[in-house]
Amino acid sequence: MEPLKYHCKILIPKKKLFVSFFLLVSVLAMKVSPSSSHFVVNADFGFFVTDPDRLVSGTTVVGSLFCHRRGVLQELFRMSESENTQMVIGTVVHYIFQRCLLDKSCKLLTHVETIAKKVIKTKKVISSLYEVNLSTKEAFSLLGPYLKEIETFLNKHFHHRSIQTDTETIAISEVNDIEENIWCHHLGVKGRIDATVSVSSDATKKTFEIMPLELKTGRASYSFEHLGQLALYQMMMNLVGYEVNAGLLLYLKEGKCSRVTANRNIKRDLIILRNEVARSLSKWMVKDNITQKGSLAMKPTLPDPINNERACAKCPYNTVCITLLKSEREGTCSNYGLSIFAEEACGHLRTKDVDYFIQWSGLIYLETHDETVQCK
């Protein structure tokens, strides 16, 4: 018998420093039978999601696998990452691919190229090309291999004359949505899906299933970050009204489109990681009782940085990361790989600049924290 699934939110009373407060927990549980009075969360089903109203983006969750600290900083300090040519081309490919999916008359390479030329001339794309010093002609040349793969994908998986009998071939019958935004308060996660599509699940019965489609323009790595992102989309879609059992992961450059199903272990680990990120976001500042800089003095407390010199040197958050780390570690970060370029990243900042940044970060934290408590 199929277990009956339930969702609820509970408030857990807690006490710290003689101040009472509540921890909001979202519980996904099940009943083994309608007559049972017990709700069960076990190894096979169910989740506990802490602070579910704090929506963490799916990309932040999976990105925290490599560096938890960067995932938190990415949510706290929104800044435009310095894009390179490869990133810009990847973004443009996404635009072109989505336009081609929506245009049912797009079947030939010439059709794809026509759409690509229109996309390249848009204001948003031209601005991005200008930032990386790339002309539209050069960009179109770099897009060439991707355009051919888009045409191949459309004819192989989308523009089929009838429901295919080949069970190995993924047959997309309809594009339901593009860039669908989902905010799921059950899981405390939000995300934007590249495409939501209907895929043929049974050629004889002509039945279809809804799937999220995630497009990647890099090499086909099938990394946990990519699989995890698709798994989060599946979980969110199931909780907002869809019935989703799998997703499509498309590595366009290599022409690989795979049906991906997330198992229980992946889902559980993603929720655990999401809870850790949410906890770090809810308490990334603590009262500073050492420096004696006033009653409102705060001190950052963030996840430890990774010891990876190469990755840290390229990280767009290394300046704010090192600045906060020095405040956390009382002026030193010598035990970490990023100490090698700490002077280059923060050498232009005076002591009073750092103090100003820490002070106002603390005040913003207090204001945000107070608003959150009042809402609860």
Short mmCIF file of C-alpha atoms in Angstrom, two decimals:
data_model
loop_
_atom_site.label_atom_id
_atom_site.label_comp_id
_atom_site.label_asym_id
_atom_site.label_seq_id
_atom_site.Cartn_x
_atom_site.Cartn_y
_atom_site.Cartn_z
CA MET A 1 0.00 0.00 0.00
CA GLU A 2 1.29 3.45 -0.92
CA PRO A 3 2.10 5.43 2.26
CA LEU A 4 0.12 8.62 2.86
CA LYS A 5 2.41 11.64 2.84
CA TYR A 6 1.97 14.64 5.12
CA HIS A 7 3.61 17.99 5.59
CA CYS A 8 3.47 20.22 8.65
CA LYS A 9 5.44 22.91 10.43
CA ILE A 10 6.23 22.82 14.13
CA LEU A 11 7.66 25.36 16.54
CA ILE A 12 10.29 24.01 18.91
CA PRO A 13 10.73 26.16 22.04
CA LYS A 14 14.35 26.87 22.93
CA LYS A 15 16.09 28.95 25.56
CA LYS A 16 19.44 30.67 25.44
CA LEU A 17 20.83 33.27 27.82
CA PHE A 18 17.45 33.44 29.58
CA VAL A 19 15.75 34.46 26.32
CA SER A 20 13.06 32.19 24.92
CA PHE A 21 12.69 31.75 21.19
CA PHE A 22 11.31 29.22 18.74
CA LEU A 23 12.90 27.16 15.99
CA LEU A 24 10.57 26.59 13.06
CA VAL A 25 10.89 23.12 11.56
CA SER A 26 9.18 21.80 8.45
CA VAL A 27 8.43 18.08 8.70
CA LEU A 28 7.73 15.82 5.74
CA ALA A 29 6.41 12.56 7.15
CA MET A 30 4.12 9.69 6.25
CA LYS A 31 1.45 7.40 7.62
CA VAL A 32 1.80 3.74 6.81
CA SER A 33 -1.99 3.39 6.78
CA PRO A 34 -5.01 5.73 7.06
CA SER A 35 -5.94 4.24 10.42
CA SER A 36 -2.52 4.86 11.94
CA SER A 37 -2.14 7.73 14.39
CA HIS A 38 1.64 7.92 14.04
CA PHE A 39 3.66 10.01 11.60
CA VAL A 40 6.95 8.48 10.54
CA VAL A 41 10.25 9.92 9.30
CA ASN A 42 12.66 7.10 8.63
CA ALA A 43 15.54 6.01 6.40
CA ASP A 44 13.22 5.61 3.43
CA PHE A 45 11.04 8.70 3.59
CA GLY A 46 10.71 12.11 5.19
CA PHE A 47 12.79 15.16 6.06
CA PHE A 48 13.28 17.67 8.83
CA VAL A 49 13.87 21.14 7.36
CA THR A 50 15.00 23.82 9.81
CA ASP A 51 14.02 27.46 9.29
CA PRO A 52 12.07 26.60 6.10
CA ASP A 53 10.95 30.17 5.47
CA ARG A 54 14.56 31.08 4.76
CA LEU A 55 14.66 30.19 1.08
CA VAL A 56 18.12 29.16 -0.08
CA SER A 57 18.76 28.96 -3.82
CA GLY A 58 19.48 25.52 -5.23
CA THR A 59 22.74 26.71 -6.78
CA THR A 60 23.91 27.95 -3.37
CA VAL A 61 23.12 24.59 -1.78
CA VAL A 62 25.04 22.51 -4.31
CA GLY A 63 27.80 25.13 -4.54
CA SER A 64 28.37 24.76 -0.80
CA LEU A 65 29.60 21.23 -1.40
CA PHE A 66 32.96 22.63 -2.51
CA CYS A 67 33.13 25.68 -0.24
CA HIS A 68 30.52 26.17 2.45
CA ARG A 69 31.87 29.62 3.25
CA ARG A 70 31.48 30.87 -0.32
CA GLY A 71 27.90 29.58 -0.42
CA VAL A 72 27.05 31.68 2.63
CA LEU A 73 28.88 34.78 1.35
CA GLN A 74 27.13 34.42 -2.00
CA GLU A 75 23.76 34.74 -0.26
CA LEU A 76 24.83 37.54 2.09
CA PHE A 77 26.78 39.78 -0.31
CA ARG A 78 25.25 39.90 -3.75
CA MET A 79 27.87 40.96 -6.25
CA SER A 80 28.38 40.43 -9.95
CA GLU A 81 31.05 37.84 -10.52
CA SER A 82 33.75 38.80 -12.99
CA GLU A 83 32.66 36.94 -16.10
CA ASN A 84 35.03 35.51 -18.66
CA THR A 85 34.41 34.70 -22.31
CA GLN A 86 33.41 31.12 -21.59
CA MET A 87 30.80 32.16 -19.02
CA VAL A 88 29.30 34.79 -21.33
CA ILE A 89 29.08 32.35 -24.24
CA GLY A 90 27.45 29.80 -21.93
CA THR A 91 24.82 32.34 -20.89
CA VAL A 92 24.11 33.29 -24.51
CA VAL A 93 23.75 29.60 -25.41
CA HIS A 94 21.09 29.29 -22.71
CA TYR A 95 19.14 32.20 -24.23
CA ILE A 96 19.35 30.75 -27.74
CA PHE A 97 18.43 27.23 -26.63
CA GLN A 98 15.35 28.46 -24.78
CA ARG A 99 14.21 30.58 -27.73
CA CYS A 100 14.60 27.57 -30.03
CA LEU A 101 12.53 25.39 -27.70
CA LEU A 102 9.69 27.90 -27.76
CA ASP A 103 9.77 28.29 -31.55
CA LYS A 104 8.07 25.17 -32.93
CA SER A 105 9.13 26.09 -36.47
CA CYS A 106 12.81 25.93 -35.51
CA LYS A 107 14.05 22.69 -37.07
CA LEU A 108 16.96 23.51 -39.34
CA LEU A 109 20.40 24.91 -38.59
CA THR A 110 19.51 28.07 -40.51
CA HIS A 111 16.55 28.60 -38.17
CA VAL A 112 18.81 28.23 -35.13
CA GLU A 113 21.33 30.65 -36.62
CA THR A 114 18.59 33.21 -37.28
CA ILE A 115 17.47 33.05 -33.66
CA ALA A 116 21.10 33.27 -32.51
CA LYS A 117 21.66 36.46 -34.52
CA LYS A 118 18.58 38.04 -32.94
CA VAL A 119 19.69 37.07 -29.43
CA ILE A 120 23.20 38.46 -29.96
CA LYS A 121 21.74 41.83 -30.93
CA THR A 122 19.76 42.21 -27.69
CA LYS A 123 20.89 44.93 -25.30
CA LYS A 124 21.60 42.51 -22.47
CA VAL A 125 23.86 40.27 -24.55
CA ILE A 126 25.72 43.17 -26.16
CA SER A 127 26.50 44.56 -22.69
CA SER A 128 27.87 41.17 -21.61
CA LEU A 129 30.00 40.89 -24.76
CA TYR A 130 31.36 44.39 -24.20
CA GLU A 131 32.47 43.45 -20.67
CA VAL A 132 34.70 40.66 -22.02
CA ASN A 133 35.83 42.68 -25.06
CA LEU A 134 34.12 40.39 -27.56
CA SER A 135 32.51 41.51 -30.82
CA THR A 136 29.23 40.05 -32.08
CA LYS A 137 31.09 38.49 -35.00
CA GLU A 138 33.57 36.78 -32.69
CA ALA A 139 30.75 35.65 -30.42
CA PHE A 140 28.82 34.13 -33.31
CA SER A 141 31.93 32.23 -34.35
CA LEU A 142 32.32 30.78 -30.84
CA LEU A 143 28.63 29.84 -30.81
CA GLY A 144 28.94 27.77 -33.99
CA PRO A 145 29.49 24.32 -32.41
CA TYR A 146 26.67 24.89 -29.93
CA LEU A 147 24.22 25.92 -32.65
CA LYS A 148 24.85 22.68 -34.51
CA GLU A 149 24.24 20.69 -31.32
CA ILE A 150 21.01 22.60 -30.68
CA GLU A 151 19.77 21.60 -34.14
CA THR A 152 20.74 17.98 -33.48
CA PHE A 153 18.97 17.99 -30.11
CA LEU A 154 15.77 19.47 -31.53
CA ASN A 155 15.53 16.91 -34.31
CA LYS A 156 16.49 13.96 -32.14
CA HIS A 157 14.46 14.67 -29.01
CA PHE A 158 11.83 17.27 -29.88
CA HIS A 159 10.66 17.39 -33.50
CA HIS A 160 9.75 13.72 -33.87
CA ARG A 161 6.87 12.93 -36.24
CA SER A 162 5.25 10.43 -33.90
CA ILE A 163 5.77 8.89 -30.51
CA GLN A 164 8.98 6.93 -30.85
CA THR A 165 9.09 3.23 -30.08
CA ASP A 166 12.77 3.33 -29.21
CA THR A 167 12.80 3.29 -25.41
CA GLU A 168 16.37 4.58 -25.32
CA THR A 169 15.45 7.81 -27.09
CA ILE A 170 14.12 10.67 -24.97
CA ALA A 171 11.12 12.11 -26.80
CA ILE A 172 9.99 15.58 -25.66
CA SER A 173 6.41 16.26 -26.67
CA GLU A 174 5.91 19.75 -25.25
CA VAL A 175 7.69 22.62 -23.54
CA ASN A 176 5.54 23.65 -20.58
CA ASP A 177 7.61 26.54 -19.26
CA ILE A 178 10.94 28.34 -19.55
CA GLU A 179 12.84 29.74 -16.56
CA GLU A 180 10.12 28.61 -14.17
CA ASN A 181 10.60 30.12 -10.71
CA ILE A 182 9.76 27.82 -7.81
CA TRP A 183 9.76 28.92 -4.18
CA CYS A 184 9.24 25.88 -1.99
CA HIS A 185 8.68 26.71 1.69
CA HIS A 186 8.31 23.01 2.52
CA LEU A 187 12.01 22.48 1.76
CA GLY A 188 13.27 26.03 2.29
CA VAL A 189 14.67 26.07 -1.24
CA LYS A 190 14.09 28.19 -4.33
CA GLY A 191 15.22 27.72 -7.90
CA ARG A 192 14.80 28.65 -11.53
CA ILE A 193 14.45 25.76 -13.96
CA ASP A 194 15.90 26.12 -17.46
CA ALA A 195 12.91 24.34 -19.01
CA THR A 196 9.94 22.30 -17.83
CA VAL A 197 9.04 19.69 -20.43
CA SER A 198 6.65 16.80 -21.06
CA VAL A 199 8.45 13.59 -22.02
CA SER A 200 6.95 10.46 -23.54
CA SER A 201 6.93 7.74 -20.90
CA ASP A 202 4.97 5.05 -22.76
CA ALA A 203 4.82 4.97 -26.55
CA THR A 204 1.93 2.50 -26.70
CA LYS A 205 -0.32 4.24 -24.16
CA LYS A 206 0.79 7.71 -25.26
CA THR A 207 1.40 8.85 -21.70
CA PHE A 208 3.75 11.64 -20.66
CA GLU A 209 5.61 12.73 -17.57
CA ILE A 210 6.69 16.20 -16.50
CA MET A 211 10.44 16.73 -16.07
CA PRO A 212 12.79 19.62 -15.33
CA LEU A 213 15.48 20.07 -17.98
CA GLU A 214 18.83 21.46 -16.90
CA LEU A 215 21.23 22.69 -19.59
CA LYS A 216 25.01 22.65 -19.10
CA THR A 217 27.45 24.05 -21.64
CA GLY A 218 30.62 22.55 -20.18
CA ARG A 219 31.98 19.03 -20.34
CA ALA A 220 29.79 16.09 -19.34
CA SER A 221 31.06 15.58 -15.79
CA TYR A 222 27.84 14.34 -14.17
CA SER A 223 29.18 15.90 -10.98
CA PHE A 224 27.25 15.80 -7.72
CA GLU A 225 26.66 19.55 -8.10
CA HIS A 226 24.85 19.00 -11.40
CA LEU A 227 22.96 15.93 -10.22
CA GLY A 228 22.12 17.62 -6.93
CA GLN A 229 20.71 20.69 -8.63
CA LEU A 230 18.40 18.53 -10.73
CA ALA A 231 17.42 16.50 -7.65
CA LEU A 232 16.38 19.68 -5.81
CA TYR A 233 14.24 20.71 -8.79
CA GLN A 234 12.52 17.32 -8.75
CA MET A 235 11.82 17.57 -5.02
CA MET A 236 10.49 21.12 -5.27
CA MET A 237 8.26 20.37 -8.25
CA ASN A 238 6.72 17.39 -6.44
CA LEU A 239 5.82 19.61 -3.50
CA VAL A 240 4.22 22.41 -5.54
CA GLY A 241 1.79 20.25 -7.48
CA TYR A 242 3.72 18.36 -10.15
CA GLU A 243 4.30 14.63 -10.26
CA VAL A 244 7.96 14.26 -11.13
CA ASN A 245 10.00 11.07 -11.02
CA ALA A 246 13.10 12.16 -12.94
CA GLY A 247 14.81 15.04 -14.71
CA LEU A 248 16.77 15.65 -17.91
CA LEU A 249 20.42 16.67 -17.75
CA LEU A 250 21.67 18.00 -21.08
CA TYR A 251 25.36 18.52 -21.79
CA LEU A 252 24.94 20.42 -25.03
CA LYS A 253 28.58 20.65 -26.08
CA GLU A 254 28.89 16.86 -26.20
CA GLY A 255 25.29 16.24 -27.23
CA LYS A 256 24.52 14.06 -24.20
CA CYS A 257 20.98 14.12 -22.82
CA SER A 258 20.32 11.78 -19.90
CA ARG A 259 17.35 10.89 -17.77
CA VAL A 260 18.43 11.33 -14.14
CA THR A 261 16.64 9.95 -11.10
CA ALA A 262 17.62 11.06 -7.60
CA ASN A 263 17.79 8.38 -4.94
CA ARG A 264 16.92 8.74 -1.29
CA ASN A 265 20.52 9.24 -0.15
CA ILE A 266 21.11 12.18 -2.50
CA LYS A 267 17.88 13.86 -1.41
CA ARG A 268 18.67 13.38 2.28
CA ASP A 269 22.21 14.73 1.94
CA LEU A 270 20.99 17.77 0.02
CA ILE A 271 18.48 18.64 2.74
CA ILE A 272 21.15 18.21 5.43
CA LEU A 273 23.45 20.52 3.46
CA ARG A 274 20.62 23.02 2.97
CA ASN A 275 19.96 23.04 6.73
CA GLU A 276 23.65 23.72 7.40
CA VAL A 277 23.66 26.64 4.97
CA ALA A 278 20.44 28.04 6.46
CA ARG A 279 21.91 27.81 9.96
CA SER A 280 25.04 29.68 8.87
CA LEU A 281 22.90 32.36 7.24
CA SER A 282 20.74 32.80 10.33
CA LYS A 283 23.69 33.26 12.68
CA TRP A 284 26.71 34.65 10.87
CA MET A 285 27.36 37.36 13.47
CA VAL A 286 27.78 37.09 17.25
CA LYS A 287 28.23 39.64 20.00
CA ASP A 288 31.84 40.78 20.35
CA ASN A 289 32.74 40.70 24.03
CA ILE A 290 36.49 41.04 23.50
CA THR A 291 37.20 44.28 21.64
CA GLN A 292 34.94 46.43 23.87
CA LYS A 293 33.83 48.56 20.92
CA GLY A 294 30.35 49.19 22.26
CA SER A 295 27.20 47.38 23.27
CA LEU A 296 26.26 46.72 19.62
CA ALA A 297 29.68 45.46 18.54
CA MET A 298 29.37 42.28 16.50
CA LYS A 299 31.86 39.73 15.25
CA PRO A 300 31.48 37.48 12.19
CA THR A 301 31.25 33.74 12.65
CA LEU A 302 31.24 31.93 9.32
CA PRO A 303 32.16 28.43 8.10
CA ASP A 304 35.90 27.91 7.78
CA PRO A 305 37.42 28.63 4.35
CA ILE A 306 38.81 25.81 2.27
CA ASN A 307 42.57 25.40 2.05
CA ASN A 308 42.77 25.73 -1.72
CA GLU A 309 45.05 28.48 -2.99
CA ARG A 310 44.05 28.11 -6.64
CA ALA A 311 40.30 28.20 -6.03
CA CYS A 312 40.50 31.03 -3.50
CA ALA A 313 42.60 33.18 -5.84
CA LYS A 314 39.86 33.02 -8.49
CA CYS A 315 36.95 33.45 -6.08
CA PRO A 316 35.11 36.79 -6.54
CA TYR A 317 34.41 36.86 -2.80
CA ASN A 318 38.03 36.59 -1.65
CA THR A 319 38.26 40.23 -0.52
CA VAL A 320 35.18 40.11 1.70
CA CYS A 321 36.10 36.57 2.78
CA ILE A 322 39.58 37.56 3.98
CA THR A 323 38.30 40.76 5.60
CA LEU A 324 35.76 38.83 7.65
CA LEU A 325 38.27 36.08 8.40
CA LYS A 326 40.75 38.56 9.88
CA SER A 327 38.01 39.85 12.15
CA GLU A 328 37.11 36.29 13.13
CA ARG A 329 40.72 35.29 13.76
CA GLU A 330 41.78 38.60 15.34
CA GLY A 331 43.80 39.90 12.43
CA THR A 332 45.39 36.76 11.04
CA CYS A 333 44.59 34.13 8.43
CA SER A 334 48.01 32.48 8.25
CA ASN A 335 46.68 28.94 8.65
CA TYR A 336 44.78 28.99 5.37
CA GLY A 337 45.76 28.75 1.70
CA LEU A 338 44.33 32.19 0.98
CA SER A 339 46.93 33.82 3.26
CA ILE A 340 49.34 33.83 0.30
CA PHE A 341 47.36 36.48 -1.56
CA ALA A 342 45.65 38.10 1.45
CA GLU A 343 47.72 41.25 1.07
CA GLU A 344 46.84 41.54 -2.62
CA ALA A 345 43.12 41.11 -1.90
CA CYS A 346 42.89 43.38 1.15
CA GLY A 347 46.07 45.46 1.13
CA HIS A 348 44.18 48.53 -0.07
CA LEU A 349 41.91 48.51 3.00
CA ARG A 350 42.87 50.56 6.04
CA THR A 351 42.04 49.44 9.57
CA LYS A 352 39.25 51.99 9.84
CA ASP A 353 37.82 50.74 6.53
CA VAL A 354 37.63 47.21 7.88
CA ASP A 355 36.13 48.42 11.18
CA TYR A 356 33.50 50.38 9.26
CA PHE A 357 32.60 47.33 7.17
CA ILE A 358 32.36 45.02 10.19
CA GLN A 359 30.33 47.56 12.17
CA TRP A 360 27.73 48.09 9.48
CA SER A 361 27.57 44.41 8.62
CA GLY A 362 26.80 43.80 12.28
CA LEU A 363 24.11 46.48 12.38
CA ILE A 364 22.47 45.10 9.24
CA TYR A 365 22.57 41.63 10.78
CA LEU A 366 20.90 42.89 13.98
CA GLU A 367 18.20 44.68 11.99
CA THR A 368 17.52 41.66 9.79
CA HIS A 369 17.57 39.29 12.75
CA ASP A 370 15.11 41.49 14.66
CA GLU A 371 12.72 41.58 11.69
CA THR A 372 12.92 37.80 11.34
CA VAL A 373 12.14 37.26 15.02
CA GLN A 374 9.16 39.65 14.86
CA CYS A 375 7.77 37.86 11.79
CA LYS A 376 7.93 34.54 13.61
#
